[in-house]
Coordinates of C-alpha atoms in Angstrom, one line a residue:
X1 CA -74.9 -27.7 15.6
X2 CA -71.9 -29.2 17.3
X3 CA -69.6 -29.2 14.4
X4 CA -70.4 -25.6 13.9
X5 CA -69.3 -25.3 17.5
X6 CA -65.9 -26.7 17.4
X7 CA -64.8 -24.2 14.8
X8 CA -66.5 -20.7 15.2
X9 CA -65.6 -20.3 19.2
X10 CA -65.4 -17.2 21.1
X11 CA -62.1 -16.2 21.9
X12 CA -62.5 -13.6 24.8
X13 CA -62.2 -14.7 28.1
X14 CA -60.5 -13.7 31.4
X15 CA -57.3 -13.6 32.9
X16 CA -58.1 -16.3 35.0
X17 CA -58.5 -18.1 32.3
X18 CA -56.1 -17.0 30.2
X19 CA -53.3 -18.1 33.2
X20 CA -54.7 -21.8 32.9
X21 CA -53.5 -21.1 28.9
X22 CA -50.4 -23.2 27.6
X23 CA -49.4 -19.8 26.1
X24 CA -49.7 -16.1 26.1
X25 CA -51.4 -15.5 22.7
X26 CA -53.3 -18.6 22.5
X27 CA -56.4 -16.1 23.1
X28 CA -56.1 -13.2 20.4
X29 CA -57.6 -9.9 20.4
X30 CA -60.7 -10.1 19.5
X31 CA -60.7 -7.3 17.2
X32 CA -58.4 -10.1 14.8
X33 CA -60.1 -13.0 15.0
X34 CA -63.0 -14.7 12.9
X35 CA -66.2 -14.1 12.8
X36 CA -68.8 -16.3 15.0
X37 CA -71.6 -17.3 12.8
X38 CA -72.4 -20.7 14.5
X39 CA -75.2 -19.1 15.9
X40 CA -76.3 -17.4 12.8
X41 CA -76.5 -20.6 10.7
X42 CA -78.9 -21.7 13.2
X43 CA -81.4 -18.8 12.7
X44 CA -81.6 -19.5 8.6
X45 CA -83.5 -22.4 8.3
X46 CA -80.7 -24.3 6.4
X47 CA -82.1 -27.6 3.8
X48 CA -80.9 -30.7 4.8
X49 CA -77.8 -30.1 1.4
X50 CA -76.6 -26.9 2.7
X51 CA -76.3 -28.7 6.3
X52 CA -74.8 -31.2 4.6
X53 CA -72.7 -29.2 2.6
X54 CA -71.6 -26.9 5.7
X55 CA -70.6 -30.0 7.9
X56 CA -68.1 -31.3 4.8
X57 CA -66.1 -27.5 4.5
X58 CA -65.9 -27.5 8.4
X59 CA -64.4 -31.3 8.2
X60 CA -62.1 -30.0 5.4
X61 CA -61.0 -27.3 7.2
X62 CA -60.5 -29.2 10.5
X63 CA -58.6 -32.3 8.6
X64 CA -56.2 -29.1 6.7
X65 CA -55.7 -27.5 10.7
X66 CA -54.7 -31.0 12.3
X67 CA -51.4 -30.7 10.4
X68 CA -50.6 -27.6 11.8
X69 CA -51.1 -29.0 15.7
X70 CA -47.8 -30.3 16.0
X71 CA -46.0 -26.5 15.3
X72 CA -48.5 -25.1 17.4
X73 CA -47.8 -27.6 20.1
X74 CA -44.1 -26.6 19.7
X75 CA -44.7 -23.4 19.5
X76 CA -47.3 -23.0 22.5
X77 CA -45.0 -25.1 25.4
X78 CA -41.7 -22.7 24.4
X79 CA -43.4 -19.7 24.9
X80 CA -45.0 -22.0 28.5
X81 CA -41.6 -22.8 29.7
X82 CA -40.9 -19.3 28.9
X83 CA -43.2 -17.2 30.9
X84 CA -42.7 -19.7 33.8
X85 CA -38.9 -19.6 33.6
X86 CA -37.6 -17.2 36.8
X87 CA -35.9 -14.2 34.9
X88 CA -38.0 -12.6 31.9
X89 CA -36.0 -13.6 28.3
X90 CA -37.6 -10.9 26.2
X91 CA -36.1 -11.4 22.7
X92 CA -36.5 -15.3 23.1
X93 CA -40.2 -14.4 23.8
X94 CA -40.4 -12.1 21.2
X95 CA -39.1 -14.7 18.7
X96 CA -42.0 -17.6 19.7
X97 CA -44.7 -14.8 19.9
X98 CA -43.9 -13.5 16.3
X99 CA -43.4 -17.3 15.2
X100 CA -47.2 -17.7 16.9
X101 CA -48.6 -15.2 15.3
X102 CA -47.3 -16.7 11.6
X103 CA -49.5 -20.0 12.6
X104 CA -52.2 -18.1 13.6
X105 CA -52.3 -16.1 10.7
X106 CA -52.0 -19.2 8.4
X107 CA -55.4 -20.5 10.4
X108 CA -57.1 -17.8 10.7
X109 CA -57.2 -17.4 7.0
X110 CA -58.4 -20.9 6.7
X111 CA -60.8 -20.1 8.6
X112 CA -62.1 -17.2 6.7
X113 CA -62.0 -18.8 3.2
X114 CA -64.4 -21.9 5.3
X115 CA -66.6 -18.9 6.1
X116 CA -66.9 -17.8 2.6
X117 CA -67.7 -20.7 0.7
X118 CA -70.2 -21.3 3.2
X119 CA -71.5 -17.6 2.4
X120 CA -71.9 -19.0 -0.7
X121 CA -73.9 -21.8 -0.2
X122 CA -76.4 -19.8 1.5
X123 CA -79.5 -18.1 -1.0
X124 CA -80.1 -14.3 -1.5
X125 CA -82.9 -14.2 1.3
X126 CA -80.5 -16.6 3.7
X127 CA -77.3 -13.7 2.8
X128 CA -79.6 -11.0 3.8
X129 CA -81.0 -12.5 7.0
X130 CA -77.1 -13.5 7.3
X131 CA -76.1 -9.7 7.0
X132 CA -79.0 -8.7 9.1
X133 CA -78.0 -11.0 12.1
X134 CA -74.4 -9.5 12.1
X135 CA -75.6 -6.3 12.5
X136 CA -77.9 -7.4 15.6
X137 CA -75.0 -8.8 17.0
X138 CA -72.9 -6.1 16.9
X139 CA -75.7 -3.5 18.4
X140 CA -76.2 -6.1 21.6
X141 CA -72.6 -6.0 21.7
X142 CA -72.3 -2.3 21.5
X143 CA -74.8 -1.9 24.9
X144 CA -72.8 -4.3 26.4
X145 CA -75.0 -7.3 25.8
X146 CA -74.5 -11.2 24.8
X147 CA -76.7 -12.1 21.7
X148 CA -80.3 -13.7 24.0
X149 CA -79.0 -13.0 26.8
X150 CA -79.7 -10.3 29.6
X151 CA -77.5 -8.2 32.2
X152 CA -78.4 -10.5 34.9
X153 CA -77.4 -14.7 34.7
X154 CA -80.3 -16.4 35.4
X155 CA -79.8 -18.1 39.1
X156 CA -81.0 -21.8 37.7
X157 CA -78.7 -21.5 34.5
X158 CA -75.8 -24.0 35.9
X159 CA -72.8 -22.4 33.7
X160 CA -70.9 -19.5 36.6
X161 CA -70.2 -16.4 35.9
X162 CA -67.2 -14.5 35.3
X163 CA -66.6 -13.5 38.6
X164 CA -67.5 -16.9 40.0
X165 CA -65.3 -18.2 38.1
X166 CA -62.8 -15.9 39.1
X167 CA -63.1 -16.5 42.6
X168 CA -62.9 -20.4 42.5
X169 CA -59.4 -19.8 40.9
X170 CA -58.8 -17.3 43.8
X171 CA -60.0 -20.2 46.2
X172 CA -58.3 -22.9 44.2
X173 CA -54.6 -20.9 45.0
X174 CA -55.2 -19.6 48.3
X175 CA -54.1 -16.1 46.8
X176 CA -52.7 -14.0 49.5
X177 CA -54.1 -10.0 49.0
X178 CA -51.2 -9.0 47.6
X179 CA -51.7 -11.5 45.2
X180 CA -55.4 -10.8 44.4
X181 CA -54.2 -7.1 43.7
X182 CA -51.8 -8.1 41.2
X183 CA -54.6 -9.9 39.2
X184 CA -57.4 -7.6 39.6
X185 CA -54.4 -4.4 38.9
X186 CA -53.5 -6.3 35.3
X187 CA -57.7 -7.5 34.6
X188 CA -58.2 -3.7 35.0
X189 CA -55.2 -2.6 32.6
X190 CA -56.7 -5.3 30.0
X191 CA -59.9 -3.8 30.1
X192 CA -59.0 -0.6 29.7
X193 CA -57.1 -1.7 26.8
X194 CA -60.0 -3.6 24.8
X195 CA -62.2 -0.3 25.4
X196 CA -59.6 1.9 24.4
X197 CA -59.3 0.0 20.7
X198 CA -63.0 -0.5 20.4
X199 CA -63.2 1.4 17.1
X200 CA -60.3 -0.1 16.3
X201 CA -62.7 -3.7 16.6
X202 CA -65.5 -2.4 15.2
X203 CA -63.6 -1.4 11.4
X204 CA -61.8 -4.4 11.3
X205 CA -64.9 -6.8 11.8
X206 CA -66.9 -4.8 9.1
X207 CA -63.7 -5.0 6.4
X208 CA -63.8 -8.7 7.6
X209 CA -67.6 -8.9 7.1
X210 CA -67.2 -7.2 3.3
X211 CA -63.7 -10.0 2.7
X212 CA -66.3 -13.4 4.1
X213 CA -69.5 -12.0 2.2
X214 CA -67.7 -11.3 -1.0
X215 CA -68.7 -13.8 -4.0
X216 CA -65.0 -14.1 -5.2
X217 CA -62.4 -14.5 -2.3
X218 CA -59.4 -12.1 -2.2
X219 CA -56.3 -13.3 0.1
X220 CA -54.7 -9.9 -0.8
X221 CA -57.5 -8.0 1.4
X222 CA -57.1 -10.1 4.6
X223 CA -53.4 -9.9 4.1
X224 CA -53.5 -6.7 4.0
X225 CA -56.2 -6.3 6.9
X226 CA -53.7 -8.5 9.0
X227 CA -50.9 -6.0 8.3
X228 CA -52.7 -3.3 10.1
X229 CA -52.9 -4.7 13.1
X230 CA -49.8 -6.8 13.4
X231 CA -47.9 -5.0 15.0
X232 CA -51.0 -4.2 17.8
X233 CA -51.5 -7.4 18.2
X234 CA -47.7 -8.3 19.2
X235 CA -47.6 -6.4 21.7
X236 CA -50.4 -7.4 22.9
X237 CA -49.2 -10.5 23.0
X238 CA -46.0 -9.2 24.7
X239 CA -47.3 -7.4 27.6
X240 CA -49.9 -10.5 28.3
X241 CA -46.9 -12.8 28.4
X242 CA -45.2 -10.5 30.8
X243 CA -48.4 -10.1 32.8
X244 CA -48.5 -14.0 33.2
X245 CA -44.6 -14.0 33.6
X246 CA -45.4 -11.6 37.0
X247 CA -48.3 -13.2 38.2
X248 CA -46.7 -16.5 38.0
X249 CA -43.5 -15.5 39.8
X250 CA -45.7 -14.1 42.3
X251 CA -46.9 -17.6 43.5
X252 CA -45.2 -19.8 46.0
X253 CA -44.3 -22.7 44.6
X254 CA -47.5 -24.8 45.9
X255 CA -49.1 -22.5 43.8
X256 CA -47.5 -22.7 41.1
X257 CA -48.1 -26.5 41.3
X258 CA -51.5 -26.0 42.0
X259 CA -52.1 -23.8 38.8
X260 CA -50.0 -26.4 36.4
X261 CA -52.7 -29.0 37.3
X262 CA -55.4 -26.3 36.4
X263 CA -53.8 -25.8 33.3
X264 CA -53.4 -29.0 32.3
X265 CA -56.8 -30.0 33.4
X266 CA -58.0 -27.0 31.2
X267 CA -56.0 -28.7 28.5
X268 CA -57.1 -32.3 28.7
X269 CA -61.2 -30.8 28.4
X270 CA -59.8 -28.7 25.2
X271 CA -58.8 -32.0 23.7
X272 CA -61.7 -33.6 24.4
X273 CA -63.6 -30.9 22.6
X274 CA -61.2 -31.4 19.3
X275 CA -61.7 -35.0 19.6
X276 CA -65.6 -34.3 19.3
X277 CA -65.5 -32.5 16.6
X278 CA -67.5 -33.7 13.4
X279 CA -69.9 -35.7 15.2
X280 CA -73.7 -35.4 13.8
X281 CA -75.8 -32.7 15.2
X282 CA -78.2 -33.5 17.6

């Protein structure tokens, strides 16, 4: 369902692509951000009024996140002009990641109270098959698995892999080895990171699981559940804005070129996605 789609999106992806980002923590952790039950929806068999019914909350909660576009707009190109700026402003970064983070906050928990009254549009046997896909999902993810999908891409599936990707960007910049090191040194320090706070994932999704599936919505939990991690996920943030504030001061300035049409390439397709949003499923 498309307009399923445009809400619940994955929100890991790699460096690459986070360099052709307008901003440094326009990707979150994953560990903080919402749950992806697109594809779950799919698997219950909904009636033609819960569909119904699902496709109104996610057009509510799109039409309440439209107002905030133009903060995060603001917000997104200052911290931009920031890691692309030639000496490394720390507290000035510091500032638009925190102020960032506020908006994020503010949509994640939109997000989540979307997720709950759809929860409750769902019947006991739906909320159990709900609950039972979760778990599923987190096992595959555990051995290192995507949900139908196997540790080998199929050669006639179209989409490219990570590291296909990865070296179009490589070809698209003419990255020098020097340059290639630099990338692959940070990718390696990120993953090492993500596996380090693994556990650290895996409790926060299940007290988010309990906050979505509850019957009566709490803010107080998921404020207090963001507390926990804020200050994890800012400097996060921070050391993948100065990872992008190096690798970007590492390009000649052809490259640098090169890389602003990539990102604002990237950006035009992202807009193109949130103009599709709400359009019937097919």
């Amino acid at each position: 369902m498309r307009t399923l789609k445009s809400l619940f999106t994955p929100i890991t992806v790699s460096l690459a692509f986070l360099l052709a980002q307008p901003v440094a923590i326009a990707k979150p952790p994953a560990h903080n951000g919402p749950l992806h039950i697109r594809p779950i929806l799919k698997q219950l068999d909904l009636t033609d009024a819960q569909r119904q019914d699902i496709r109104l909350l996610i057009k509510q909660n799109r039409a309440t996140k439209d107002t905030y576009q133009p903060d995060q707009e603001s917000t997104r190109e200052s911290i931009r002009n920031l890691i692309q700026n030639d000496v490394w402003a720390q507290g000035d970064i510091s500032s638009a990641i925190q102020a960032e983070q506020h908006l994020q906050n503010q949509l994640r928990w939109l997000d989540i109270k979307t997720q709950q009254q759809i929860w409750l549009t769902l019947n006991d046997a739906q909320k159990e098959k709900f609950l039972a896909e979760l778990d599923a999902e987190q096992e595959e993810k555990g051995h290192g698995l995507k949900p139908q999908q196997s540790n080998s891409r199929d050669k006639s599936n179209p989409m490219m892999s990570v590291a296909q990707r990865q070296a179009e960007h490589f070809a698209a910049l003419n990255l020098t080895e020097e340059q290639q090191t630099l990338f692959t040194t940070q990718r390696s320090a990120e993953k090492a990171d993500k596996e380090a706070n693994k556990s650290a994932r895996e409790v926060f999704r299940a007290q988010l699981i309990s906050i979505v599936t509850s019957e009566s919505l709490n803010e107080a939990s998921w404020t207090a559940l963001q507390a926990e991690t804020e200050a994890q996920r800012f400097e996060h943030a921070l050391t993948k804005a100065k990872n992008q504030h190096t690798f970007w001061n590492a390009l000649t300035s052809e490259q640098q070129s090169t890389l602003q049409e990539m990102m604002e390439s990237r950006q035009k397709r992202e807009s193109k996605k949130r103009n599709s949003f709400g359009r019937a499923d097919r």
